[in-house]
Tab-separated table of C-alpha atoms in Angstrom:
chain	number	residue	atom	x	y	z
A	126	ILE	CA	3.560	27.111	1.508
A	127	GLU	CA	2.571	29.287	-1.408
A	128	HIS	CA	3.566	28.336	-4.903
A	129	ASP	CA	3.056	30.865	-7.708
A	130	GLU	CA	4.073	28.665	-10.620
A	131	PRO	CA	2.215	25.527	-11.681
A	132	ILE	CA	4.012	22.314	-10.965
A	133	GLY	CA	5.338	20.872	-14.207
A	134	PRO	CA	6.051	17.297	-15.213
A	135	ILE	CA	8.012	15.292	-12.701
A	136	ASP	CA	11.170	13.535	-13.887
A	137	LEU	CA	10.669	10.123	-12.331
A	138	GLY	CA	14.018	9.042	-13.759
A	139	ALA	CA	15.706	11.378	-11.263
A	140	VAL	CA	14.481	9.348	-8.276
A	141	THR	CA	17.397	7.331	-6.937
A	142	ALA	CA	15.749	5.476	-4.054
A	143	PRO	CA	14.594	1.903	-4.483
A	144	THR	CA	10.821	2.033	-4.749
A	145	LEU	CA	8.119	-0.521	-4.095
A	146	VAL	CA	5.059	0.032	-6.269
A	147	ALA	CA	2.174	-2.109	-5.037
A	148	VAL	CA	-1.314	-2.251	-6.468
A	149	GLY	CA	-4.312	-4.449	-5.742
A	150	GLU	CA	-5.222	-7.116	-8.265
A	151	HIS	CA	-8.787	-5.765	-8.458
A	152	ASP	CA	-7.974	-2.053	-8.252
A	153	LYS	CA	-9.460	0.322	-10.796
A	154	PRO	CA	-7.802	0.335	-14.237
A	155	ASP	CA	-6.559	3.916	-13.793
A	156	PHE	CA	-4.678	3.002	-10.625
A	157	ARG	CA	-3.218	-0.108	-12.248
A	158	ALA	CA	-2.017	2.042	-15.162
A	159	ILE	CA	-0.455	4.571	-12.774
A	160	ALA	CA	1.347	1.790	-10.891
A	161	GLU	CA	2.655	0.334	-14.158
A	162	ARG	CA	3.888	3.758	-15.276
A	163	LEU	CA	5.644	4.361	-11.970
A	164	ALA	CA	7.332	0.965	-12.159
A	165	ARG	CA	8.375	1.622	-15.743
A	166	GLU	CA	9.727	5.150	-15.199
A	167	LEU	CA	11.330	4.894	-11.753
A	168	PRO	CA	14.872	3.543	-12.271
A	169	ASP	CA	14.903	1.135	-9.310
A	170	ALA	CA	11.241	0.199	-8.952
A	171	GLU	CA	9.601	-3.114	-8.264
A	172	LEU	CA	5.949	-3.588	-9.206
A	173	VAL	CA	3.933	-6.047	-7.157
A	174	VAL	CA	0.281	-6.919	-7.663
A	175	ILE	CA	-1.343	-7.970	-4.393
A	176	GLU	CA	-3.660	-10.855	-5.176
A	177	GLY	CA	-7.220	-10.631	-3.967
A	178	ALA	CA	-6.935	-6.936	-3.074
A	179	GLY	CA	-8.783	-3.990	-4.517
A	180	HIS	CA	-7.902	-0.363	-3.860
A	181	LEU	CA	-6.942	-0.744	-0.184
A	182	PRO	CA	-4.509	-3.676	0.142
A	183	PRO	CA	-3.410	-2.793	3.710
A	184	LEU	CA	-7.032	-3.144	4.866
A	185	GLU	CA	-8.110	-5.946	2.545
A	186	ARG	CA	-4.959	-8.096	2.688
A	187	PRO	CA	-3.030	-6.839	5.735
A	188	ASP	CA	-0.828	-9.906	6.258
A	189	GLU	CA	0.215	-10.074	2.608
A	190	THR	CA	0.848	-6.334	2.477
A	191	ALA	CA	2.940	-6.376	5.659
A	192	ALA	CA	4.986	-9.332	4.418
A	193	LEU	CA	5.591	-7.551	1.119
A	194	VAL	CA	6.774	-4.361	2.836
A	195	ARG	CA	9.015	-6.312	5.255
A	196	ARG	CA	10.615	-8.215	2.362
A	197	PHE	CA	11.200	-4.987	0.445
A	198	LEU	CA	12.753	-3.209	3.439
A	199	ARG	CA	15.070	-6.127	4.098
A	200	GLY	CA	16.319	-5.852	0.523
């Protein structure tokens, strides 16, 4: 797909779907800041910090990550 115009700012407030924002406890500060911004700007977001994980929670803490996703999907 070609796109001639640069992509502008995204209005996160327009997202209507419930959103799970998960970040590892030991992830890099930039990624933590991005997760916090997403959770703050998405209207129906839940921020969860996965204890003991770094940048790859599904690989580093697979059971905890799976349980978190299952809980979120169940509502």
